[in-house]
CSV table of C-alpha atoms in Angstrom, one decimal:
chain,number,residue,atom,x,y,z
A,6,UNK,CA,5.4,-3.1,19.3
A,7,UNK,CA,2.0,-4.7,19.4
A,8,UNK,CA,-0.7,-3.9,21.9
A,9,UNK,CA,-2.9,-6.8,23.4
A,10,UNK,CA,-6.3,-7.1,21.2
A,11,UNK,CA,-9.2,-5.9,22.9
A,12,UNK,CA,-12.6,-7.8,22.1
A,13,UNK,CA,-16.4,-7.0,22.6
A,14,UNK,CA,-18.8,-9.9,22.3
A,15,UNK,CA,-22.2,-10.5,22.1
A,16,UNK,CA,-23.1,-14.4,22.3
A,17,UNK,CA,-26.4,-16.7,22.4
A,18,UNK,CA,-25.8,-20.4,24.2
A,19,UNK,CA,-27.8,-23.3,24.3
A,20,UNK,CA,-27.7,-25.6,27.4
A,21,UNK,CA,-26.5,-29.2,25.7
A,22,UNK,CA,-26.7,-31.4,28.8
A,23,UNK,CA,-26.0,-30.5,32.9
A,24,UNK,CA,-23.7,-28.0,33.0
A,25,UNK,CA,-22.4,-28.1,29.2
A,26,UNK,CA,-23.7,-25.7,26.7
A,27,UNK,CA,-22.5,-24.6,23.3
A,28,UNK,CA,-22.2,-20.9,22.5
A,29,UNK,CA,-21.8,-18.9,19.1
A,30,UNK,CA,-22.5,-15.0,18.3
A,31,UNK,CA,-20.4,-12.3,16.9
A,32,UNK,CA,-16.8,-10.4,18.7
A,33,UNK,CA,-15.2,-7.6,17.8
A,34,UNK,CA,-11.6,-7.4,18.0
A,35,UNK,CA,-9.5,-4.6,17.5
A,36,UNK,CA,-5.5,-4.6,17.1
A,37,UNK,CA,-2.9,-2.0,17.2
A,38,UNK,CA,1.0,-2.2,16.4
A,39,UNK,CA,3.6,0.3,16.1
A,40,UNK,CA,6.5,-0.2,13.6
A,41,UNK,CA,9.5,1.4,13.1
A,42,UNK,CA,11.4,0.7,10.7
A,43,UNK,CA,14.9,2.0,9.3
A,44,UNK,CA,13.1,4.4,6.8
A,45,UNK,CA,9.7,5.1,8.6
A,46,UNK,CA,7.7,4.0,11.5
A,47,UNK,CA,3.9,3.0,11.1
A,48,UNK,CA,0.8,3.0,13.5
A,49,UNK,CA,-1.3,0.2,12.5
A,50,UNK,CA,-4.7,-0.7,12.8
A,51,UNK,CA,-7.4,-3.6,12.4
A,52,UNK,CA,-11.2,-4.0,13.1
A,53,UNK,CA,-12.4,-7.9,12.4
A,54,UNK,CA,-15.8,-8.9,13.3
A,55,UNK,CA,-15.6,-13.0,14.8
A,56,UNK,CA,-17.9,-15.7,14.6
A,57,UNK,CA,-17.4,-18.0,17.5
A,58,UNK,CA,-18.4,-21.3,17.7
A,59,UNK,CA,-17.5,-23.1,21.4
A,60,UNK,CA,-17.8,-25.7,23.9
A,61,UNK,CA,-18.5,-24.1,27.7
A,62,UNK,CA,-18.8,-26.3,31.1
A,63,UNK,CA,-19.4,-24.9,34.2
A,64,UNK,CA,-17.9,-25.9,37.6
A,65,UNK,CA,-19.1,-23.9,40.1
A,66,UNK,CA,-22.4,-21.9,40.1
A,67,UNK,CA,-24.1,-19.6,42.8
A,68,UNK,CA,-27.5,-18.2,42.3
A,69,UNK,CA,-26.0,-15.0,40.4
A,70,UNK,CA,-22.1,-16.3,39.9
A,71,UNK,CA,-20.8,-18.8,37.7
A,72,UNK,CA,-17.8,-20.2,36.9
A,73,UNK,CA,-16.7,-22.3,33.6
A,74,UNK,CA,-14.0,-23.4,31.0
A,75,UNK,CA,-15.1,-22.7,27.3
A,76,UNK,CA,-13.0,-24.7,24.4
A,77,UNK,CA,-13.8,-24.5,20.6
A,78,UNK,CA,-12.8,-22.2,17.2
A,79,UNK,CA,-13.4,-18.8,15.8
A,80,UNK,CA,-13.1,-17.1,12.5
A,81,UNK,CA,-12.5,-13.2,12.1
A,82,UNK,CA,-13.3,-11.1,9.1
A,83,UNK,CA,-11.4,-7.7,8.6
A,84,UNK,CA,-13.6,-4.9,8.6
A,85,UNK,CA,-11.1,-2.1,8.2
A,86,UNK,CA,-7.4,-2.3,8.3
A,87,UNK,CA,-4.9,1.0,8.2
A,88,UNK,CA,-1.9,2.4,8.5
A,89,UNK,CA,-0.6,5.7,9.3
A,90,UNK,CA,3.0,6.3,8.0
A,91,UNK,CA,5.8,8.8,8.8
A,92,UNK,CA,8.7,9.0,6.8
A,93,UNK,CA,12.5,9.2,7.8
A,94,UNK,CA,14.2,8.8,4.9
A,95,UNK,CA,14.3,7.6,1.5
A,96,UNK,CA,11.2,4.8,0.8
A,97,UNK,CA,8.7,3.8,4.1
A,98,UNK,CA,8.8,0.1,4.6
A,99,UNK,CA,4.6,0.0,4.5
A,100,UNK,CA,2.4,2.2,2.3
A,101,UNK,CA,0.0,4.5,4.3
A,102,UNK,CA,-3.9,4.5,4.2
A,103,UNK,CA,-6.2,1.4,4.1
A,104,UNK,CA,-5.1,-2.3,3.4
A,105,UNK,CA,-6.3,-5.4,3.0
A,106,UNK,CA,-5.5,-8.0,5.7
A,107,UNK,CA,-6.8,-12.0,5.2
A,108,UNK,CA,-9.7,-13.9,7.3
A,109,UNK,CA,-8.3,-15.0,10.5
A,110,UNK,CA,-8.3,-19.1,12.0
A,111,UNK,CA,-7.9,-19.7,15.6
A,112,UNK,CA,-8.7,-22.0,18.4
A,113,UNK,CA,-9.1,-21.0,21.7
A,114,UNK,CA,-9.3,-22.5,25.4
A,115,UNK,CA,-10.1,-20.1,28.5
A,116,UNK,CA,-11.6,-20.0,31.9
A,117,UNK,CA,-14.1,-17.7,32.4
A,118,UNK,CA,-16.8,-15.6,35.0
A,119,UNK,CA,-20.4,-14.9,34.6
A,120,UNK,CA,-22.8,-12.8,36.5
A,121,UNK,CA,-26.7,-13.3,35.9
A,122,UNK,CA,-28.5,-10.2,35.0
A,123,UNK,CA,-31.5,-11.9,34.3
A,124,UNK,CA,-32.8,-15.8,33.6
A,125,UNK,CA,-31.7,-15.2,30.2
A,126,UNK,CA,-29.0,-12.6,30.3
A,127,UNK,CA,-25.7,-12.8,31.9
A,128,UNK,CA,-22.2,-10.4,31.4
A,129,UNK,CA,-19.1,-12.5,31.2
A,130,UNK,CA,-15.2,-11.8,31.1
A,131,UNK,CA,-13.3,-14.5,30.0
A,132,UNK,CA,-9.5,-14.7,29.7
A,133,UNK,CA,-8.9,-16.6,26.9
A,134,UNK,CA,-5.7,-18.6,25.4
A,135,UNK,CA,-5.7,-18.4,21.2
A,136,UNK,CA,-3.7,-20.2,18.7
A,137,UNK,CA,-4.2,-18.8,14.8
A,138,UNK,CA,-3.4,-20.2,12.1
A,139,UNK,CA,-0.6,-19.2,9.9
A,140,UNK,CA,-1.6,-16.4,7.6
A,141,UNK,CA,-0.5,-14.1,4.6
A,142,UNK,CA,-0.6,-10.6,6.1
A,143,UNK,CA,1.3,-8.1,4.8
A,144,UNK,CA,1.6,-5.8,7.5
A,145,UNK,CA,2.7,-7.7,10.9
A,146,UNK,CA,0.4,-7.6,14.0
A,147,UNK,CA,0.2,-9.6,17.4
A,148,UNK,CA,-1.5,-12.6,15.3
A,149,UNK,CA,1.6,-12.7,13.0
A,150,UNK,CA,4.5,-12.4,15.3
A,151,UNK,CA,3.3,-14.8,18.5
A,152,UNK,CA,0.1,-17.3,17.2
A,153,UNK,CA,-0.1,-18.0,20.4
A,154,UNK,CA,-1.9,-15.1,22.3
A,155,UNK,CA,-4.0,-14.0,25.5
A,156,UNK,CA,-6.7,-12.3,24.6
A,157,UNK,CA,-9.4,-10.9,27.9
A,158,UNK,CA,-12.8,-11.1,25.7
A,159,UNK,CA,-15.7,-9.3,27.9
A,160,UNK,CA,-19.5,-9.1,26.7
A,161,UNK,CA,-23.0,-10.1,27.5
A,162,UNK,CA,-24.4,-13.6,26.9
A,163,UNK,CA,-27.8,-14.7,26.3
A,164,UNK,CA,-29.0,-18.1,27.6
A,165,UNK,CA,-31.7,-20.2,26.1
């Protein structure tokens, strides 16, 4: 059973032209599954600190609301990954304690909302669509069993 990731960002953009600006910072995603197995179940865990690098255009803009579609790539680091293992019987399918879990791919398209704090500042929700690239795990997760995911990243923005 895999729970939806939950990510934190904090992002810098730079107005390109009009309405379109490019964006980059750092997110932190978190995952969680829960696997049973015949001989043991599992609770799973990974931190990964992102670096995204994106496209955003905005369509509609009030003097403290704004509206956009963002478009572009990411890659995640792991941080910390673990597992906490209980036993049936006989052998667990995963080994308990920390792991090591590969650098993450994706590309991601998403609609978004942003509310100005400031002339520079802004907090921003942004349901995103993902697509990662195949990878080598060896403990499954939401990445691994649907590469296609929704993901509901929320943060602050600065603008410059």
């Amino acid at each position: 059973h895999n729970s939806m990731p939950v990510s934190a960002s904090l992002l810098v953009s730079r107005g390109i032209t009009g309405g379109l600006s490019a964006e980059t910072g750092l997110t932190y995603t978190y995952l969680h599954t829960e696997f049973e197995g015949t001989r043991s179940t599992a609770d799973c865990r990974w931190h990964y600190i992102g670096i995204p690098l994106k496209l955003r255009l905005k369509f509609n803009t009030s003097q403290r609301l704004s509206f956009y579609g963002a478009a572009g790539g990411a890659v995640d680091f792991p941080v910390y990954s673990s597992a906490s293992v209980h036993m049936k019987k006989g052998v667990p399918e995963l080994t308990g304690g920390r792991f090591s879990s590969p650098v993450s791919w994706s590309l991601s398209a998403g609609l978004g909302a942003a509310i100005k704090l400031s002339d520079h500042l802004e907090i921003f929700l942004e349901p995103t669509l993902q697509f990662r690239f195949d990878h080598d795990y060896t403990v499954p997760n939401v990445w691994t069993d649907d590469p296609v995911g929704f993901s509901l990243p929320i943060g602050l923005r600065f603008n410059m």
